[in-house]
Rosetta silent file (secondary structure, phi, psi, omega in degrees, C-alpha in Angstrom):
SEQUENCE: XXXXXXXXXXXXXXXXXXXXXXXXXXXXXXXXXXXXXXXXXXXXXXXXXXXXXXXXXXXXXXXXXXXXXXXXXXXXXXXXXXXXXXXXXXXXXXXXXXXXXXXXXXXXXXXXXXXXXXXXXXXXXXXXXXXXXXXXXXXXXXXXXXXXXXXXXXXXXXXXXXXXXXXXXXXXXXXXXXXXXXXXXXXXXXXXXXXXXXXXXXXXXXXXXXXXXXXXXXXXXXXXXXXXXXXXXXXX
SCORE:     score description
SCORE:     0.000 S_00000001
   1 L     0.000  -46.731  170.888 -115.674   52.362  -93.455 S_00000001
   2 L  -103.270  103.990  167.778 -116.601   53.535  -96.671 S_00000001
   3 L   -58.398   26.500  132.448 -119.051   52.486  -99.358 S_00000001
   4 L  -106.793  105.788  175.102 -117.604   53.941 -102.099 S_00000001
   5 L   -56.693  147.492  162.062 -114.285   52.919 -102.538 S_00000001
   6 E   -42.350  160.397  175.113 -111.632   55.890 -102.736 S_00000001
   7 L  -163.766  148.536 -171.331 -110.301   57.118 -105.919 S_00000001
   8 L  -127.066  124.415  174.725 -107.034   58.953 -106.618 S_00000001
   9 L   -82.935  106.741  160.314 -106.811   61.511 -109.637 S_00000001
  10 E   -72.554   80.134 -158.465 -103.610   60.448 -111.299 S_00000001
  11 L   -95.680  114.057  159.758 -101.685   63.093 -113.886 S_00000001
  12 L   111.884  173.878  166.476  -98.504   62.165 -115.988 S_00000001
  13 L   -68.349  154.890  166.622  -97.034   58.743 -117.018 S_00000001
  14 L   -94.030  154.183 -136.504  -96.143   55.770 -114.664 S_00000001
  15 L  -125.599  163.949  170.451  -92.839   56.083 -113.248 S_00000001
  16 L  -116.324   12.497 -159.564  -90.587   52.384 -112.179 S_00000001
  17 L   -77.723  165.048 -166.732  -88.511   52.861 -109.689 S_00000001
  18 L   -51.544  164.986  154.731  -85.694   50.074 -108.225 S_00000001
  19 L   -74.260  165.858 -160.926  -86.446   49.022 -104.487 S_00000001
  20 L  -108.308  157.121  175.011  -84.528   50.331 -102.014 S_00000001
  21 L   -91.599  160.775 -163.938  -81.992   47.932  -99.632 S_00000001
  22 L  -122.429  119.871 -157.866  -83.719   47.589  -96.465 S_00000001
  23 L   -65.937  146.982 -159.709  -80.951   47.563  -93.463 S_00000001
  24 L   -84.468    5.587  158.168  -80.597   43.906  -92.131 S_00000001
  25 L   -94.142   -9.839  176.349  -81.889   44.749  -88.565 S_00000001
  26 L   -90.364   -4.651 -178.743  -85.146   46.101  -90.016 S_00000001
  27 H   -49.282  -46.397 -168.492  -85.065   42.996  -92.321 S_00000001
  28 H   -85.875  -28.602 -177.143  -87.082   40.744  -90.649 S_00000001
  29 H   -65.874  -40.134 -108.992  -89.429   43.107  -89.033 S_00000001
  30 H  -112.835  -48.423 -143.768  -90.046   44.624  -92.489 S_00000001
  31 H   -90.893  -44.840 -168.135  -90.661   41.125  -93.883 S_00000001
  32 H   -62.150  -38.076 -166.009  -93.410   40.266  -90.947 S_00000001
  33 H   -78.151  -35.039  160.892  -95.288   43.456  -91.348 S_00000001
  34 H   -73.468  -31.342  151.958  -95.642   43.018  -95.214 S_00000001
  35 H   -38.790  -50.053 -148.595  -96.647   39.007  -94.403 S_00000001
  36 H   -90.704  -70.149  167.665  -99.216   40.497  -91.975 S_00000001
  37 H   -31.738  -57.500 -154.177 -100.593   43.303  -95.094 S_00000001
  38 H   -80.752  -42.723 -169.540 -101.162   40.750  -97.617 S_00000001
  39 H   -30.067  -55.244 -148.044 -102.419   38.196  -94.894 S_00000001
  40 H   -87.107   -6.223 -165.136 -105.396   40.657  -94.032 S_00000001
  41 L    99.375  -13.746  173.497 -105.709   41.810  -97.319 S_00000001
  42 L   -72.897  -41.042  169.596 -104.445   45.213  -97.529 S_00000001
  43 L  -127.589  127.808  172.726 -101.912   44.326 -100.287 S_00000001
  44 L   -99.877  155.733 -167.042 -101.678   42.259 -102.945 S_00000001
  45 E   -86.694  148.626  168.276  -98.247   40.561 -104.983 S_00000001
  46 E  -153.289  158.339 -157.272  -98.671   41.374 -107.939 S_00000001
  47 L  -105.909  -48.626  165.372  -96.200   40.469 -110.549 S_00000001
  48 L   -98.414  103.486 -152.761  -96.437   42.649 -113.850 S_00000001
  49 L  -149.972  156.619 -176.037  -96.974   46.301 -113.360 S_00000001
  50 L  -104.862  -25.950  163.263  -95.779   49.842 -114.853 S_00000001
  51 L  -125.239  171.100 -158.817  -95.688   51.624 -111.705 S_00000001
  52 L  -160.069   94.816 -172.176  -93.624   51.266 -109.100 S_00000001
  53 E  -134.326  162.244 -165.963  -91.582   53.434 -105.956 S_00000001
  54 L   -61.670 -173.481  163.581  -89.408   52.168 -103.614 S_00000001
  55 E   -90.335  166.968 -178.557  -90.687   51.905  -99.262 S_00000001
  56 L  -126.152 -164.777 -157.599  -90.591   54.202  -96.714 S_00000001
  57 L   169.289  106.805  178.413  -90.262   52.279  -93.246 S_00000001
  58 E  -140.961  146.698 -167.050  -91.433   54.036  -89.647 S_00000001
  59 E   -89.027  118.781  165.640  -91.753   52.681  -86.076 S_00000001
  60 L   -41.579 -171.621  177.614  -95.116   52.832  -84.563 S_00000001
  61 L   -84.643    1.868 -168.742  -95.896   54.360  -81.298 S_00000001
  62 L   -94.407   39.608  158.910  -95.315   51.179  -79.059 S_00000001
  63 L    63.826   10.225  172.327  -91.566   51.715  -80.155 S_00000001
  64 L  -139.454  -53.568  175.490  -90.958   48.548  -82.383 S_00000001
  65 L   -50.670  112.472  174.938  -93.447   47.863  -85.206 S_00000001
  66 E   -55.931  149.188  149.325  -92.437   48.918  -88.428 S_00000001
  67 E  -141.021  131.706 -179.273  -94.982   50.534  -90.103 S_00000001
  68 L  -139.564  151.914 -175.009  -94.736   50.853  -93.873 S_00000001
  69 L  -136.678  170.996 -173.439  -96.010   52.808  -97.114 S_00000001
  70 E   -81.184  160.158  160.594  -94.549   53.565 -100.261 S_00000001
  71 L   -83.317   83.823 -177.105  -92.378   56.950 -100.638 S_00000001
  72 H   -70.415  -53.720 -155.968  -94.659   58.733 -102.927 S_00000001
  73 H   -11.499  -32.604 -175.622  -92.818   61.835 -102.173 S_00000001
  74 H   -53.251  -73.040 -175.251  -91.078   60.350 -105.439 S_00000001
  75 L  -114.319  -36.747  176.775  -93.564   60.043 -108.245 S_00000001
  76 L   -84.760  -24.310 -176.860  -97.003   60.224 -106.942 S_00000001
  77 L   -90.992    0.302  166.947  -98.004   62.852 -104.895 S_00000001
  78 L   -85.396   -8.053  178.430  -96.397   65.847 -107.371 S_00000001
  79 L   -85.492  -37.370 -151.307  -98.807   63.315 -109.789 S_00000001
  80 E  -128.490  139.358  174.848 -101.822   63.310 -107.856 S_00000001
  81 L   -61.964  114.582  153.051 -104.830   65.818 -107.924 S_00000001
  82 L   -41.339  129.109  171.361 -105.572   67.550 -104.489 S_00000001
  83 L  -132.431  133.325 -168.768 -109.041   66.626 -103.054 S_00000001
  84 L   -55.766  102.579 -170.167 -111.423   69.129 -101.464 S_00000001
  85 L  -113.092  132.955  177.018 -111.282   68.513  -97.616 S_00000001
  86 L  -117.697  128.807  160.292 -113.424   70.512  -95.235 S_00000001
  87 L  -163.381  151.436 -159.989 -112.312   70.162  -91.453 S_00000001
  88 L   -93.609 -172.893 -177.287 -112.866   72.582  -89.039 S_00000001
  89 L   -67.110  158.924  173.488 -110.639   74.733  -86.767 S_00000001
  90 H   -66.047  -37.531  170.633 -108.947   73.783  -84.039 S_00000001
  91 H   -53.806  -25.161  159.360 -110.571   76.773  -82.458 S_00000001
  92 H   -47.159  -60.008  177.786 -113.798   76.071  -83.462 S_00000001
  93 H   -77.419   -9.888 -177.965 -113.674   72.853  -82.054 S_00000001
  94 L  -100.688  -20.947 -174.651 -112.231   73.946  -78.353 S_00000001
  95 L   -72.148  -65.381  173.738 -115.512   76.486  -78.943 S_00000001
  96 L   -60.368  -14.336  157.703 -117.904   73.397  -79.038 S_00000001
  97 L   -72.976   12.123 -171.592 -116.586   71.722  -75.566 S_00000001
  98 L   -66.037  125.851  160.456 -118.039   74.951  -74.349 S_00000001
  99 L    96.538  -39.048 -158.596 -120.592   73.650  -71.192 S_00000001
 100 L   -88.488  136.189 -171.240 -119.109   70.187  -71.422 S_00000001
 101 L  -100.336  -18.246 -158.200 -118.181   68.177  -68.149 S_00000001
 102 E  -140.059  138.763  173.924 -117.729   64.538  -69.146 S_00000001
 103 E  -109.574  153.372  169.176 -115.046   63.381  -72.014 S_00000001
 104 E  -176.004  154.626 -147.600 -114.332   60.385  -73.892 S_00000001
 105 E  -138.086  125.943  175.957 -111.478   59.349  -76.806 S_00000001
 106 E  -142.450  144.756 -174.480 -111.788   56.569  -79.031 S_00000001
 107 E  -118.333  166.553 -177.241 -108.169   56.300  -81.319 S_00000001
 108 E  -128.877  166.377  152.271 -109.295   53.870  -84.586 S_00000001
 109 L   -81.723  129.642 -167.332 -107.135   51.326  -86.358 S_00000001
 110 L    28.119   53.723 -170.779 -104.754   51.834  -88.774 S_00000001
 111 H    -8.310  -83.057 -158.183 -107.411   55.141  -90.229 S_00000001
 112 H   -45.142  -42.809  163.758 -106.106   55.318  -93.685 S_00000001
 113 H   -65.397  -20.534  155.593 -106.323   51.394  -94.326 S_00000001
 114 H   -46.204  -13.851  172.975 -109.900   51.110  -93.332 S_00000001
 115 L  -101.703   97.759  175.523 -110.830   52.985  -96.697 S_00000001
 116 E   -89.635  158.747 -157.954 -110.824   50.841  -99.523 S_00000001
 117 E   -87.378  114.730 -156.751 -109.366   51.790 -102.635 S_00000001
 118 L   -72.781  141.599 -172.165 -110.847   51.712 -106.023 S_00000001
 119 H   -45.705  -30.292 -175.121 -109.476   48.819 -108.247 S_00000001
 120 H   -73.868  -13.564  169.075 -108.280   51.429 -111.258 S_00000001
 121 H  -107.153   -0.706 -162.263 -106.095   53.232 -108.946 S_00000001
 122 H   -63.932  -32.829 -154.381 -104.584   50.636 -106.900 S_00000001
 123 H   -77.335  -30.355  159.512 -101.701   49.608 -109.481 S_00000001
 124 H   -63.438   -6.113  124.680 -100.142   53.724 -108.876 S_00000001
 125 H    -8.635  -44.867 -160.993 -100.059   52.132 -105.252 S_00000001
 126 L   -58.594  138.478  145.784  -97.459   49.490 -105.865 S_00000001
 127 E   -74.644  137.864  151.139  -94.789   49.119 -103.706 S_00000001
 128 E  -104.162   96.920 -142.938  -91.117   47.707 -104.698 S_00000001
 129 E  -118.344  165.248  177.207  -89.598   45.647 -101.854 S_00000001
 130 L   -49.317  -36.213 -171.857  -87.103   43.201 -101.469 S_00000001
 131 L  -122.774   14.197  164.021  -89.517   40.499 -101.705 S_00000001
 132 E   124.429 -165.251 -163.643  -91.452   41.942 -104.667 S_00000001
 133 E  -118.520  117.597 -173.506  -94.021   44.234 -106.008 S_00000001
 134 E  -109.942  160.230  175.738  -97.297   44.418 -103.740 S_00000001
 135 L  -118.784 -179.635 -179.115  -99.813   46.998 -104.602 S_00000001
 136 L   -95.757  163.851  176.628 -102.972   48.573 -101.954 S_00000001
 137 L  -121.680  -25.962  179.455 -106.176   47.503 -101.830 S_00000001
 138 E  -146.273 -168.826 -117.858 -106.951   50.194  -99.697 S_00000001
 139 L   -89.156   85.667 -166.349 -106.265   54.067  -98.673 S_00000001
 140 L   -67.372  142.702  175.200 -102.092   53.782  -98.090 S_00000001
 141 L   -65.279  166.233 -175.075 -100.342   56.237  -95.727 S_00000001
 142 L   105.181  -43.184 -179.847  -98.012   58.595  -97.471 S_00000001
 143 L   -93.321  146.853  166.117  -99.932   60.292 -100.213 S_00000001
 144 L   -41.819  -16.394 -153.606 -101.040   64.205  -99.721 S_00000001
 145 L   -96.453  -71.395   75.650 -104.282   63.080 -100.276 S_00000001
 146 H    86.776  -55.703  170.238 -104.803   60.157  -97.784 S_00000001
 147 H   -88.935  -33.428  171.521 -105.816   62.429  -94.774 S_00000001
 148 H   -64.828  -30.278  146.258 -108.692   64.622  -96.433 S_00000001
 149 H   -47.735  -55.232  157.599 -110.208   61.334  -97.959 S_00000001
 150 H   -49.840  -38.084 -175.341 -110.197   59.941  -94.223 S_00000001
 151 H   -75.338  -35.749  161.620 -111.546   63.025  -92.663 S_00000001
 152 H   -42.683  -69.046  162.286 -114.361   62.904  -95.307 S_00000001
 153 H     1.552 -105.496 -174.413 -114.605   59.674  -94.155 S_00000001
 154 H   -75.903   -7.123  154.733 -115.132   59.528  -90.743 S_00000001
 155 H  -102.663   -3.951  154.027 -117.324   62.721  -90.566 S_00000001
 156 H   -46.196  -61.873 -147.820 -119.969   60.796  -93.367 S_00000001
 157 L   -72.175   40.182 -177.200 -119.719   57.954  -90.671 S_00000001
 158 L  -127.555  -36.846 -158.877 -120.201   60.610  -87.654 S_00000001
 159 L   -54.191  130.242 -179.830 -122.755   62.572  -89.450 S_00000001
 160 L   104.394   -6.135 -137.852 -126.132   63.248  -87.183 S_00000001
 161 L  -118.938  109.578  176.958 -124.418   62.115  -84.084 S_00000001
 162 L   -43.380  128.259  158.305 -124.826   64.831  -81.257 S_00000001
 163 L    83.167   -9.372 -159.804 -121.669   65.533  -78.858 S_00000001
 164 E  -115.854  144.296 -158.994 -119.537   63.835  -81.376 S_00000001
 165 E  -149.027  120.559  168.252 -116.378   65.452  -83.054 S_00000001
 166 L   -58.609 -165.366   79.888 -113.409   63.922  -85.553 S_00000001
 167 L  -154.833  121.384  174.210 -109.770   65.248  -85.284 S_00000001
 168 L    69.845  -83.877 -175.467 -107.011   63.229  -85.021 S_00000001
 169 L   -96.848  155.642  155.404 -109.056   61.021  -82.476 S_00000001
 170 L  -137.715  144.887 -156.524 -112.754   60.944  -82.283 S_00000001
 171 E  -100.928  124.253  152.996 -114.185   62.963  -79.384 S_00000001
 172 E   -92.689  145.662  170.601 -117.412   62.464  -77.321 S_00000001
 173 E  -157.455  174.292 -166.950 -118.323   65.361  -74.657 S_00000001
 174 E  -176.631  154.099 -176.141 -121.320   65.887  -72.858 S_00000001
 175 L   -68.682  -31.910 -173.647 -122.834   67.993  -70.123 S_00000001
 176 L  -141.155  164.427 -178.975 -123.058   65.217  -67.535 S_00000001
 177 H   -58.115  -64.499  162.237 -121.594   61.522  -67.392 S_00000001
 178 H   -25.078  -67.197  179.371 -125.459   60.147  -68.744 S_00000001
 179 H   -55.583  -36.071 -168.214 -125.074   62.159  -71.665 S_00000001
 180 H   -96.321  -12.151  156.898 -121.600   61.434  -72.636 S_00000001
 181 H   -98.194   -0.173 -179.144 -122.162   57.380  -72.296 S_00000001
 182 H  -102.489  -12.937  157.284 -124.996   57.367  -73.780 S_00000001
 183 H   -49.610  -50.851  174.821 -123.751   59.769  -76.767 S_00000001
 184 H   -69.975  -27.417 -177.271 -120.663   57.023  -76.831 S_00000001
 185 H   -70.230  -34.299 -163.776 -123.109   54.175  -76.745 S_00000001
 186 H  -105.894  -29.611  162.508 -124.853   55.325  -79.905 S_00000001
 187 H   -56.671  -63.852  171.467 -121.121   56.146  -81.784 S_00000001
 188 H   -20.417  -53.145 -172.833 -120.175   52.714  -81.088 S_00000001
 189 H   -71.046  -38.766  168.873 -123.282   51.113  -82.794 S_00000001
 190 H   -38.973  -42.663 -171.586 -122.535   54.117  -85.223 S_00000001
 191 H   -88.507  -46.047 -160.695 -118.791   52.327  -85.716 S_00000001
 192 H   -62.336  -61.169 -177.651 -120.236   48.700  -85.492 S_00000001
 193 H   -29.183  -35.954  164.594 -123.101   49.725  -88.594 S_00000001
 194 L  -125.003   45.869 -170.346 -120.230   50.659  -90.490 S_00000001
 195 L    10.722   63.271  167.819 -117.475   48.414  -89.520 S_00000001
 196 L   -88.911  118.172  146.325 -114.780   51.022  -88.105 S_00000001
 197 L   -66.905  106.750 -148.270 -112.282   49.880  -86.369 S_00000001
 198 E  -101.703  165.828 -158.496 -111.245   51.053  -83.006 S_00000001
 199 E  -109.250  118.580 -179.729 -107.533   50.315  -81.279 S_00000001
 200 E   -58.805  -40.632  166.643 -108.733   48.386  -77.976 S_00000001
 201 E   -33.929  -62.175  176.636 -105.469   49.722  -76.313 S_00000001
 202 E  -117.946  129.317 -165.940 -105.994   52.946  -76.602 S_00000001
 203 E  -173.903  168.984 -162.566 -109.040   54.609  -75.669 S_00000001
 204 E  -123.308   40.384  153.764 -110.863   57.325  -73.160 S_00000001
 205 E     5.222   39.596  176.389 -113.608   56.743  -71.169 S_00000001
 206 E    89.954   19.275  176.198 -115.935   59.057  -69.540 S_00000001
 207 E   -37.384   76.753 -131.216 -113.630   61.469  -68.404 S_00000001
 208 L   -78.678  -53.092 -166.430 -113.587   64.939  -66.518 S_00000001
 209 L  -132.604  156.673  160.848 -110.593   66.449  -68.771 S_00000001
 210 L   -94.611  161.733   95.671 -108.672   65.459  -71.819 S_00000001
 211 L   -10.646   94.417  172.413 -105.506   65.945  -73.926 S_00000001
 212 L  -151.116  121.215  179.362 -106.357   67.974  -77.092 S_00000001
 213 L    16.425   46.685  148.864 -103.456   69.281  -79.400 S_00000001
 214 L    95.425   39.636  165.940 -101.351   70.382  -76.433 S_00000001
 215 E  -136.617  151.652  146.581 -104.196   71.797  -73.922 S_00000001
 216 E  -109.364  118.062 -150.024 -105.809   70.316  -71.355 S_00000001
 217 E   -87.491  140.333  128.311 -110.008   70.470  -72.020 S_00000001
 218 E  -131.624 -166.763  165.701 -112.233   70.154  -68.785 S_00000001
 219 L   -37.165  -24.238  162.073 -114.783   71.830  -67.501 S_00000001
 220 L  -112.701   29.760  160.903 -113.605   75.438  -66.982 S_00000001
 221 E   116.228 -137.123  175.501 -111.812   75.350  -70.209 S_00000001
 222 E  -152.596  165.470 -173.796 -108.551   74.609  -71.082 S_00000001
 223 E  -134.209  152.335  166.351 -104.803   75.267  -70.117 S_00000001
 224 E   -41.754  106.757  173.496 -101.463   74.178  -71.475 S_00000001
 225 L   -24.377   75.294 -177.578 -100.532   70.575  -71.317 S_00000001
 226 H   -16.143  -61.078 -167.562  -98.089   70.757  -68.202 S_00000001
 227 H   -62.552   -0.952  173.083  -96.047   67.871  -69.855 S_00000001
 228 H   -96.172  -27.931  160.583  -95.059   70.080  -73.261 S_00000001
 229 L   -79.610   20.742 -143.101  -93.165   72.243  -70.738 S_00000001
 230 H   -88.039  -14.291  165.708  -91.525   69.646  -68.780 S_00000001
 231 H   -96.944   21.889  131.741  -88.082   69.750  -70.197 S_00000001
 232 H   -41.128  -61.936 -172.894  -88.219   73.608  -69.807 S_00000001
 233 H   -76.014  -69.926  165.228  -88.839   72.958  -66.300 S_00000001
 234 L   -27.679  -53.535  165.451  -86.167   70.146  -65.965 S_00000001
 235 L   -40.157  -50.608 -162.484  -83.489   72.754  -67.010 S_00000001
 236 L   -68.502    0.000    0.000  -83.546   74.821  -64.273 S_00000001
């Protein structure tokens, strides 16, 4: 996604810490999903190294896949230099579907790893696992930093593109159905030009109304998400 690899402002000494035990029903999953990392390239073993913090180990949304980063909470992010993120309000942004009739959603794959990481910072990266010490090659979840470098990101790669909006997700709208595939038609080539990856699964089409951070957007505006009150409702 980016041509200019990331870079992380580092403060302080490098820290070691032990690995953590990893509970033996998460063992194996743990084991595939770091097999899978190095496979593709996101992390490399590396054998001799000065920094080091244990994993942190979270289930994706399809309910089974670990997904894992290190626990900077430890040593790096009280370590690492804040970087200057502009992203605009959510109010702002419910301001610009103003007019618009036709929707569309694109979710990307695995954001943060799509940013690669410059070689001089990767080694405050390393992980220390059960099966050794791999470091990132690219942007790891977990550090404070990690979403305003992506959001930087992905509004370079956005930049010029009419109708088109980052947050979370990134949002096409449009006045009419025409506008809003052919707005999506030109982000796509926009994603292919800079080889972003979008999750095939999940994704939005052409739409009258959306989901956005607990409203629902159409055409006369927007209202509460029925389904954030539904065990409210269920009480009664």
């Amino acid at each position: 996604m980016n041509e200019q690899p990331a870079k992380l402002e580092v403060d302080g000494e490098p820290i070691f810490l032990k690995r953590r035990v990893i509970p033996s029903d998460q063992r194996e999953g743990v084991l595939q999903a770091l097999e899978k990392m190095k496979r593709v390239g996101v992390i490399t073993r590396v054998t001799s190294i000065t920094w080091a913090t244990p994993i942190a180990i979270a289930i994706k949304s399809d309910g089974r896949t670990p997904r894992i980063c290190g626990d900077y909470r430890l040593i790096l992010n009280p370590r690492l230099r804040k970087s200057a993120a502009t992203t605009m309000e959510p109010e702002d942004i419910i301001k610009a579907f103003h007019g618009s009739t036709c929707f569309s959603k694109i979710d990307l794959t695995d954001t943060y790893l799509q940013i690669p990481l410059a070689p001089a910072c990767r080694q405050s990266t390393t992980i220390n696992t059960p099966w050794g010490l791999y470091q990132y090659n690219f942007l790891p979840f977990g550090l404070h930093t990690s979403s305003g470098i992506f959001q930087a990101a992905i509004d370079e790669v956005i930049r010029g593109l009419d109708g088109v909006l980052a947050y979370h997700d990134v949002i096409v709208f449009g006045t009419t159905k025409a506008e809003n595939d052919d707005r999506l038609l030109k982000l796509l080539e926009r994603f292919a030009q800079k080889n972003v990856l979008i999750r095939a699964s999940k994704y939005m089409f052409s739409s009258p109304e959306f989901e956005f951070l607990g409203f629902t957007m159409n055409a006369k505006g927007y209202r509460p998400d029925p389904s954030r009150f539904r065990p409210l409702t269920e009480l009664e």
